[in-house]
Amino acid sequence: MAKKKVYAYLVNGRKGIAETWPECEAIVKGTAGAKFKGFESRIEAEKWLEAGADYGKKHLTAEKGVYFDAGTGPGNGVEVSVTDEKGKSLLKKILPEKELNSKGRQYAPKGATNNYGELLACKYALQIAEKEGAKNIFGDSKLVIDYWSKWMVKKDVALETVKLAKEVSGLRSEFEKKGGRIMRVSGGSNPADLGFHKG
């Protein structure tokens, strides 16, 4: 069952939180300049409104650590993102600047799936955490965190993904032996989130 969301809105100076999308839609529909966004908790929604309903400030309560994500939004292939808790890109700490785009992200190999991009982002997050001495890594991919990075991969997965999963599971094992933790957060609570998914 999907988690229930709440929807923060700002319309003509009036702000509030709707309990359902139809309730929010009735308030914002047809109003020029209306701002609205779905959240998994009232606290996140309230903080977004307090910050001026700024779409650029979507992660206001992130715990200190390394965050990772991947997405396919702009149509140039899968983008890989690894940031700190404030959304600042960390990929330049381990990759040459020429491999990064103007937003400090890297494109996964041509033809890569989004899940492969998430796994690659997890690898980079582990490498950055090792280099920087970080103990907490966060991502929003259940598949990568609960399975692939633990070397639990189905037989029908592409060979490149299998090889990467094996490498990532080794890095994760070493990271956890030293007291590191990899935890799941929602896309709405992930500063590395590329925002290319619905909701």
Coordinates of N, CA and C in Angstrom, one line a residue:
M1 N 0.8 -1.2 0.0 CA 0.0 0.0 0.0 C 0.9 1.2 0.0
A2 N 0.5 2.2 -0.9 CA 1.3 3.4 -1.0 C 1.2 4.3 0.3
K3 N 2.2 5.0 0.6 CA 2.2 5.9 1.8 C 1.3 7.0 1.5
K4 N 0.5 7.5 2.4 CA -0.4 8.6 2.3 C 0.5 9.9 2.2
K5 N 0.1 10.8 1.3 CA 0.8 12.0 1.2 C -0.1 13.2 1.6
V6 N 0.5 14.3 2.0 CA -0.2 15.5 2.2 C 0.4 16.5 1.2
Y7 N -0.4 17.6 0.9 CA 0.0 18.5 -0.2 C 0.0 19.9 0.4
A8 N 1.1 20.5 0.3 CA 1.3 21.9 0.8 C 1.0 22.8 -0.4
Y9 N 0.3 24.0 -0.2 CA 0.0 24.9 -1.3 C 0.2 26.3 -0.8
L10 N 0.5 27.2 -1.8 CA 0.6 28.6 -1.6 C -0.2 29.3 -2.8
V11 N -1.3 29.9 -2.5 CA -2.1 30.5 -3.6 C -2.5 31.9 -3.1
N12 N -2.0 32.9 -3.9 CA -2.3 34.3 -3.7 C -2.1 34.7 -2.2
G13 N -0.9 34.3 -1.7 CA -0.5 34.6 -0.3 C -1.1 33.7 0.7
R14 N -2.1 32.9 0.4 CA -2.7 32.0 1.3 C -2.1 30.6 1.3
K15 N -1.6 30.1 2.4 CA -0.9 28.8 2.4 C -1.6 27.9 3.3
G16 N -1.4 26.6 3.0 CA -2.1 25.5 3.8 C -1.6 24.2 3.4
I17 N -2.2 23.2 4.1 CA -1.9 21.8 3.8 C -3.2 21.0 3.6
A18 N -3.3 20.4 2.4 CA -4.4 19.6 2.1 C -4.1 18.1 2.4
E19 N -5.1 17.4 2.8 CA -5.0 16.0 3.2 C -5.0 15.0 1.9
T20 N -5.6 15.5 0.8 CA -5.6 14.7 -0.4 C -5.3 15.5 -1.6
W21 N -4.9 14.8 -2.7 CA -4.7 15.5 -3.9 C -5.9 16.2 -4.5
P22 N -7.1 15.6 -4.5 CA -8.3 16.3 -5.0 C -8.6 17.6 -4.2
E23 N -8.4 17.5 -2.9 CA -8.6 18.7 -2.1 C -7.6 19.9 -2.5
C24 N -6.3 19.5 -2.7 CA -5.3 20.5 -3.1 C -5.6 21.0 -4.5
E25 N -5.9 20.1 -5.4 CA -6.2 20.4 -6.8 C -7.4 21.4 -6.9
A26 N -8.4 21.3 -6.1 CA -9.5 22.2 -6.1 C -9.1 23.6 -5.7
I27 N -8.1 23.7 -4.9 CA -7.6 25.0 -4.4 C -6.7 25.7 -5.4
V28 N -5.8 24.9 -6.0 CA -4.8 25.5 -6.9 C -5.2 25.5 -8.4
K29 N -6.1 24.7 -8.8 CA -6.4 24.6 -10.3 C -6.9 25.9 -10.8
G30 N -6.3 26.3 -11.9 CA -6.7 27.5 -12.6 C -6.2 28.8 -12.0
T31 N -5.3 28.8 -11.0 CA -4.8 30.0 -10.4 C -3.4 30.2 -10.8
A32 N -3.1 31.3 -11.5 CA -1.8 31.6 -12.0 C -0.9 31.8 -10.8
G33 N 0.3 31.2 -10.9 CA 1.3 31.4 -9.8 C 1.1 30.5 -8.6
A34 N 0.1 29.7 -8.6 CA -0.1 28.8 -7.5 C 1.1 27.8 -7.3
K35 N 1.5 27.6 -6.1 CA 2.6 26.6 -5.8 C 2.0 25.5 -5.0
F36 N 2.5 24.3 -5.3 CA 2.0 23.1 -4.5 C 3.0 22.0 -4.6
K37 N 3.0 21.2 -3.6 CA 4.0 20.0 -3.6 C 3.5 19.0 -2.6
G38 N 3.7 17.7 -3.0 CA 3.3 16.6 -2.2 C 4.5 16.2 -1.2
F39 N 4.1 15.8 0.0 CA 5.1 15.4 1.0 C 4.6 14.2 1.7
E40 N 5.5 13.5 2.3 CA 5.2 12.3 3.1 C 4.9 12.6 4.6
S41 N 5.1 13.8 5.0 CA 4.7 14.2 6.4 C 4.3 15.7 6.4
R42 N 3.5 16.0 7.4 CA 3.1 17.4 7.6 C 4.3 18.3 8.0
I43 N 5.2 17.7 8.7 CA 6.4 18.5 9.1 C 7.2 18.9 7.9
E44 N 7.4 18.0 6.9 CA 8.1 18.4 5.7 C 7.3 19.5 4.9
A45 N 6.0 19.3 4.9 CA 5.2 20.3 4.2 C 5.2 21.6 4.8
E46 N 5.2 21.7 6.2 CA 5.2 22.9 6.9 C 6.6 23.6 6.7
K47 N 7.6 22.9 6.7 CA 9.0 23.4 6.5 C 9.1 24.0 5.1
W48 N 8.5 23.4 4.1 CA 8.6 23.9 2.8 C 7.8 25.2 2.7
L49 N 6.7 25.3 3.3 CA 5.9 26.5 3.3 C 6.6 27.6 4.0
E50 N 7.2 27.3 5.2 CA 8.0 28.3 6.0 C 9.2 28.8 5.2
A51 N 9.7 28.0 4.3 CA 10.9 28.4 3.5 C 10.4 29.2 2.2
G52 N 9.1 29.5 2.2 CA 8.6 30.3 1.1 C 8.1 29.6 -0.1
A53 N 7.8 28.3 0.1 CA 7.3 27.4 -1.0 C 8.3 27.4 -2.2
D54 N 9.6 27.4 -1.9 CA 10.6 27.4 -2.9 C 10.9 26.0 -3.4
Y55 N 10.6 25.7 -4.7 CA 10.8 24.4 -5.3 C 12.3 24.0 -5.2
G56 N 13.2 24.9 -5.1 CA 14.6 24.5 -5.0 C 15.0 24.1 -3.6
K57 N 14.1 24.3 -2.6 CA 14.4 23.9 -1.2 C 13.5 22.8 -0.8
K58 N 13.7 21.6 -1.3 CA 12.8 20.5 -1.0 C 13.3 19.6 0.1
H59 N 14.5 19.7 0.5 CA 15.1 18.8 1.5 C 15.6 19.6 2.7
L60 N 14.8 19.8 3.7 CA 15.1 20.8 4.7 C 15.5 20.1 6.0
T61 N 15.4 18.8 6.1 CA 15.6 18.1 7.4 C 16.6 17.0 7.2
A62 N 17.4 17.0 6.2 CA 18.3 15.9 6.0 C 19.4 15.7 7.0
E63 N 19.6 14.4 7.4 CA 20.7 14.1 8.4 C 22.0 14.2 7.7
K64 N 23.1 14.5 8.4 CA 24.4 14.6 7.9 C 24.8 13.2 7.3
G65 N 25.4 13.3 6.0 CA 25.8 12.1 5.4 C 26.0 12.3 3.9
V66 N 26.1 11.1 3.2 CA 26.3 11.1 1.7 C 25.0 10.5 1.2
Y67 N 24.4 11.2 0.2 CA 23.2 10.8 -0.4 C 23.4 10.5 -1.9
F68 N 22.6 9.5 -2.4 CA 22.7 9.2 -3.8 C 21.4 9.0 -4.5
D69 N 21.4 9.2 -5.8 CA 20.2 9.0 -6.6 C 20.6 8.9 -8.1
A70 N 19.6 8.5 -8.9 CA 19.8 8.5 -10.4 C 18.4 8.8 -11.0
G71 N 18.4 9.3 -12.2 CA 17.1 9.6 -12.8 C 17.3 9.8 -14.3
T72 N 16.2 9.8 -15.1 CA 16.2 9.9 -16.5 C 15.4 11.0 -17.1
G73 N 15.3 12.1 -16.3 CA 14.4 13.2 -16.7 C 14.7 14.0 -18.0
P74 N 15.9 14.6 -18.2 CA 16.0 15.5 -19.3 C 16.2 14.9 -20.7
G75 N 16.2 13.6 -20.8 CA 16.3 12.9 -22.1 C 17.7 12.7 -22.6
N76 N 18.7 12.9 -21.7 CA 20.1 12.7 -22.2 C 20.6 11.4 -21.6
G77 N 19.8 10.5 -21.1 CA 20.2 9.3 -20.5 C 20.1 9.4 -19.0
V78 N 20.6 8.4 -18.3 CA 20.5 8.3 -16.9 C 21.6 9.2 -16.2
E79 N 21.1 10.1 -15.4 CA 22.0 11.0 -14.6 C 22.3 10.4 -13.2
V80 N 23.5 10.4 -12.7 CA 23.9 9.9 -11.4 C 24.2 11.2 -10.5
S81 N 23.6 11.2 -9.3 CA 23.8 12.3 -8.4 C 24.3 11.7 -7.0
V82 N 25.3 12.3 -6.5 CA 25.8 12.0 -5.1 C 26.0 13.4 -4.5
T83 N 25.4 13.6 -3.3 CA 25.5 14.9 -2.7 C 25.7 14.8 -1.2
D84 N 25.9 15.9 -0.5 CA 25.9 16.0 0.9 C 24.5 16.3 1.4
E85 N 24.2 16.5 2.6 CA 22.9 16.7 3.2 C 22.3 18.0 2.7
K86 N 23.1 18.9 2.2 CA 22.6 20.2 1.7 C 22.3 20.2 0.2
G87 N 22.5 19.0 -0.4 CA 22.3 18.9 -1.9 C 23.5 19.3 -2.7
K88 N 24.7 19.6 -2.1 CA 25.9 20.0 -2.8 C 26.5 18.7 -3.4
S89 N 26.8 18.8 -4.7 CA 27.4 17.6 -5.4 C 28.8 17.2 -4.8
L90 N 29.0 15.9 -4.6 CA 30.3 15.4 -4.1 C 31.1 14.6 -5.1
L91 N 30.5 14.5 -6.3 CA 31.2 13.6 -7.3 C 32.6 14.1 -7.7
K92 N 32.8 15.4 -7.6 CA 34.1 15.9 -8.0 C 35.2 15.4 -7.0
K93 N 34.8 14.9 -5.9 CA 35.8 14.4 -4.9 C 36.5 13.1 -5.4
I94 N 35.8 12.4 -6.4 CA 36.3 11.1 -6.9 C 36.4 11.0 -8.4
L95 N 35.7 11.9 -9.1 CA 35.7 11.9 -10.6 C 36.3 13.1 -11.2
P96 N 36.9 13.0 -12.3 CA 37.5 14.2 -13.0 C 36.3 15.1 -13.4
E97 N 36.6 16.4 -13.3 CA 35.5 17.4 -13.6 C 35.0 17.3 -15.0
K98 N 35.8 16.8 -15.9 CA 35.4 16.7 -17.3 C 34.3 15.6 -17.5
E99 N 34.2 14.7 -16.5 CA 33.2 13.6 -16.6 C 31.8 14.1 -16.0
L100 N 31.8 15.3 -15.5 CA 30.6 15.8 -14.8 C 29.9 16.9 -15.7
N101 N 28.6 16.9 -15.6 CA 27.8 18.0 -16.3 C 27.8 19.3 -15.5
S102 N 27.1 20.3 -16.0 CA 27.1 21.6 -15.4 C 26.5 21.6 -14.0
K103 N 25.8 20.5 -13.6 CA 25.1 20.4 -12.3 C 25.9 19.5 -11.4
G104 N 27.1 19.1 -11.8 CA 28.0 18.3 -10.9 C 27.5 16.8 -10.9
R105 N 26.8 16.4 -11.9 CA 26.3 15.0 -12.0 C 27.0 14.3 -13.2
Q106 N 26.9 13.0 -13.2 CA 27.6 12.2 -14.3 C 26.5 11.4 -15.0
Y107 N 26.7 11.3 -16.3 CA 25.8 10.4 -17.1 C 26.3 9.0 -17.0
A108 N 25.4 8.1 -16.7 CA 25.7 6.6 -16.7 C 26.0 6.2 -18.1
P109 N 26.7 5.1 -18.3 CA 27.0 4.6 -19.7 C 25.7 4.6 -20.6
K110 N 25.9 4.9 -21.8 CA 24.8 4.9 -22.8 C 24.0 3.6 -22.7
G111 N 22.7 3.7 -22.7 CA 21.8 2.5 -22.6 C 21.6 1.9 -21.2
A112 N 22.2 2.5 -20.2 CA 22.1 2.0 -18.8 C 20.6 2.3 -18.4
T113 N 20.1 1.4 -17.5 CA 18.8 1.6 -16.9 C 18.9 2.5 -15.7
N114 N 17.8 3.0 -15.2 CA 17.8 3.8 -14.0 C 18.3 3.1 -12.8
N115 N 17.9 1.8 -12.7 CA 18.4 1.0 -11.6 C 19.9 0.8 -11.7
Y116 N 20.5 0.6 -12.8 CA 22.0 0.6 -13.0 C 22.5 1.9 -12.5
G117 N 21.9 3.0 -12.9 CA 22.4 4.3 -12.4 C 22.4 4.5 -10.9
E118 N 21.3 4.0 -10.3 CA 21.2 4.0 -8.8 C 22.3 3.2 -8.2
L119 N 22.6 2.0 -8.8 CA 23.7 1.2 -8.3 C 25.1 1.8 -8.4
L120 N 25.3 2.5 -9.6 CA 26.5 3.2 -9.8 C 26.6 4.4 -8.8
A121 N 25.5 5.1 -8.6 CA 25.5 6.2 -7.6 C 25.9 5.6 -6.2
C122 N 25.4 4.5 -5.8 CA 25.7 3.8 -4.6 C 27.2 3.6 -4.5
K123 N 27.8 3.1 -5.5 CA 29.2 2.8 -5.6 C 30.0 4.1 -5.3
Y124 N 29.6 5.2 -6.0 CA 30.3 6.4 -5.8 C 30.1 6.9 -4.4
A125 N 28.9 6.8 -3.8 CA 28.6 7.2 -2.4 C 29.5 6.5 -1.5
L126 N 29.7 5.2 -1.7 CA 30.6 4.4 -0.8 C 32.0 4.8 -0.9
Q127 N 32.5 5.1 -2.2 CA 33.9 5.6 -2.4 C 34.1 7.0 -1.7
I128 N 33.1 7.8 -1.8 CA 33.2 9.2 -1.2 C 33.2 9.1 0.3
A129 N 32.3 8.2 0.8 CA 32.2 8.0 2.3 C 33.5 7.5 2.8
E130 N 34.1 6.6 2.1 CA 35.5 6.1 2.5 C 36.5 7.2 2.6
K131 N 36.5 8.0 1.5 CA 37.5 9.0 1.4 C 37.3 10.1 2.4
E132 N 36.1 10.4 2.7 CA 35.8 11.6 3.6 C 35.5 11.1 5.1
G133 N 35.5 9.8 5.3 CA 35.3 9.3 6.7 C 33.8 9.5 7.1
A134 N 32.9 9.5 6.2 CA 31.5 9.6 6.5 C 31.0 8.2 6.9
K135 N 30.0 8.2 7.9 CA 29.5 6.9 8.4 C 28.1 6.6 7.9
N136 N 27.4 7.6 7.3 CA 26.0 7.4 6.9 C 25.9 7.7 5.4
I137 N 25.2 6.7 4.7 CA 24.9 6.9 3.3 C 23.4 6.7 3.2
F138 N 22.8 7.5 2.4 CA 21.3 7.4 2.2 C 21.0 7.4 0.7
G139 N 19.9 6.6 0.4 CA 19.4 6.6 -1.0 C 17.9 6.2 -0.9
D140 N 17.2 6.3 -2.0 CA 15.8 6.0 -2.0 C 15.5 4.8 -2.8
S141 N 16.5 4.0 -3.3 CA 16.2 2.8 -4.1 C 16.2 1.6 -3.2
K142 N 15.0 1.0 -3.0 CA 14.9 -0.2 -2.2 C 15.7 -1.4 -2.9
L143 N 15.6 -1.5 -4.2 CA 16.3 -2.5 -4.9 C 17.8 -2.5 -4.7
V144 N 18.4 -1.3 -4.8 CA 19.8 -1.2 -4.6 C 20.2 -1.4 -3.1
I145 N 19.5 -0.8 -2.2 CA 19.9 -0.8 -0.8 C 19.6 -2.2 -0.2
D146 N 18.5 -2.7 -0.5 CA 18.1 -4.0 0.2 C 18.6 -5.3 -0.5
Y147 N 18.9 -5.1 -1.8 CA 19.3 -6.3 -2.6 C 20.6 -6.2 -3.3
W148 N 20.7 -5.4 -4.4 CA 21.9 -5.4 -5.3 C 23.1 -5.1 -4.5
S149 N 23.1 -4.1 -3.6 CA 24.4 -3.8 -2.9 C 24.8 -4.8 -1.9
K150 N 23.9 -5.8 -1.7 CA 24.2 -7.0 -0.8 C 24.5 -8.2 -1.6
W151 N 24.7 -8.1 -2.9 CA 25.0 -9.2 -3.8 C 23.9 -10.2 -3.9
M152 N 22.7 -9.6 -3.9 CA 21.4 -10.4 -4.1 C 20.9 -10.0 -5.4
V153 N 21.2 -10.7 -6.5 CA 20.9 -10.2 -7.9 C 20.2 -11.4 -8.6
K154 N 19.1 -11.2 -9.3 CA 18.5 -12.3 -10.0 C 19.3 -12.6 -11.2
K155 N 19.1 -13.9 -11.7 CA 19.9 -14.4 -12.8 C 19.6 -13.7 -14.2
D156 N 18.5 -13.0 -14.3 CA 18.1 -12.4 -15.6 C 18.6 -11.0 -15.7
V157 N 19.4 -10.5 -14.8 CA 19.9 -9.1 -14.8 C 21.1 -9.1 -15.7
A158 N 21.3 -7.9 -16.4 CA 22.4 -7.8 -17.4 C 23.7 -8.0 -16.7
L159 N 24.7 -8.6 -17.5 CA 26.0 -8.9 -17.0 C 26.7 -7.7 -16.4
E160 N 26.6 -6.5 -17.0 CA 27.3 -5.3 -16.5 C 26.7 -4.9 -15.1
T161 N 25.4 -5.1 -14.9 CA 24.8 -4.9 -13.6 C 25.3 -5.9 -12.6
V162 N 25.4 -7.1 -13.0 CA 25.9 -8.2 -12.1 C 27.3 -7.9 -11.6
K163 N 28.2 -7.5 -12.5 CA 29.6 -7.1 -12.2 C 29.6 -5.9 -11.2
L164 N 28.8 -4.9 -11.5 CA 28.8 -3.7 -10.7 C 28.3 -4.1 -9.3
A165 N 27.2 -4.9 -9.2 CA 26.6 -5.3 -8.0 C 27.7 -6.0 -7.1
K166 N 28.5 -6.9 -7.7 CA 29.5 -7.6 -7.0 C 30.5 -6.6 -6.4
E167 N 30.9 -5.6 -7.2 CA 31.9 -4.6 -6.8 C 31.3 -3.8 -5.6
V168 N 30.1 -3.4 -5.8 CA 29.4 -2.6 -4.8 C 29.2 -3.3 -3.5
S169 N 28.9 -4.6 -3.6 CA 28.7 -5.4 -2.3 C 30.0 -5.5 -1.6
G170 N 31.1 -5.6 -2.3 CA 32.4 -5.6 -1.6 C 32.7 -4.3 -0.9
L171 N 32.4 -3.2 -1.6 CA 32.6 -1.9 -1.0 C 31.7 -1.7 0.3
R172 N 30.5 -2.2 0.1 CA 29.5 -2.0 1.2 C 30.0 -2.9 2.4
S173 N 30.4 -4.1 2.2 CA 30.9 -4.9 3.3 C 32.0 -4.3 4.1
E174 N 33.0 -3.7 3.3 CA 34.1 -3.0 4.0 C 33.6 -1.8 4.8
F175 N 32.7 -1.0 4.2 CA 32.1 0.2 4.8 C 31.4 -0.2 6.1
E176 N 30.6 -1.3 6.1 CA 29.9 -1.6 7.3 C 30.8 -2.3 8.3
K177 N 31.9 -2.9 7.9 CA 32.8 -3.4 8.9 C 33.4 -2.3 9.8
K178 N 33.5 -1.1 9.1 CA 34.1 0.0 9.8 C 33.0 0.9 10.5
G179 N 31.8 0.3 10.6 CA 30.8 1.0 11.4 C 29.8 1.9 10.5
G180 N 30.0 1.8 9.2 CA 29.1 2.6 8.3 C 27.8 2.0 8.2
R181 N 26.8 2.8 7.8 CA 25.4 2.4 7.6 C 24.9 3.0 6.3
I182 N 24.1 2.1 5.6 CA 23.4 2.6 4.4 C 21.9 2.5 4.7
M183 N 21.2 3.6 4.6 CA 19.8 3.6 4.9 C 18.9 4.2 3.8
R184 N 17.7 3.8 3.8 CA 16.7 4.3 2.8 C 16.0 5.5 3.4
V185 N 15.8 6.5 2.5 CA 15.0 7.7 2.7 C 14.0 7.8 1.6
S186 N 13.0 8.6 1.7 CA 12.0 8.8 0.6 C 12.7 9.7 -0.4
G187 N 12.2 9.7 -1.6 CA 12.7 10.6 -2.6 C 12.5 12.1 -2.2
G188 N 11.4 12.4 -1.5 CA 11.2 13.7 -1.0 C 12.1 14.2 0.1
S189 N 12.8 13.2 0.7 CA 13.8 13.5 1.8 C 15.2 13.3 1.4
N190 N 15.4 13.1 0.1 CA 16.8 12.8 -0.4 C 17.4 14.0 -1.1
P191 N 18.4 14.7 -0.6 CA 19.0 15.9 -1.2 C 19.6 15.6 -2.6
A192 N 19.9 14.4 -2.9 CA 20.5 14.0 -4.2 C 19.4 13.7 -5.2
D193 N 18.1 13.7 -4.8 CA 17.0 13.4 -5.6 C 17.0 14.3 -6.8
L194 N 16.9 13.7 -8.0 CA 16.8 14.4 -9.2 C 15.5 15.0 -9.6
G195 N 14.4 14.6 -8.9 CA 13.1 15.1 -9.1 C 12.5 14.7 -10.4
F196 N 12.9 13.6 -11.0 CA 12.4 13.2 -12.3 C 11.2 12.2 -12.1
H197 N 10.7 12.0 -10.9 CA 9.6 11.0 -10.8 C 8.4 11.8 -10.3
K198 N 7.2 11.2 -10.5 CA 6.0 11.8 -10.1 C 5.9 11.9 -8.6
G199 N 5.2 12.9 -8.0 CA 5.0 13.0 -6.6 C 6.2 13.6 -5.9

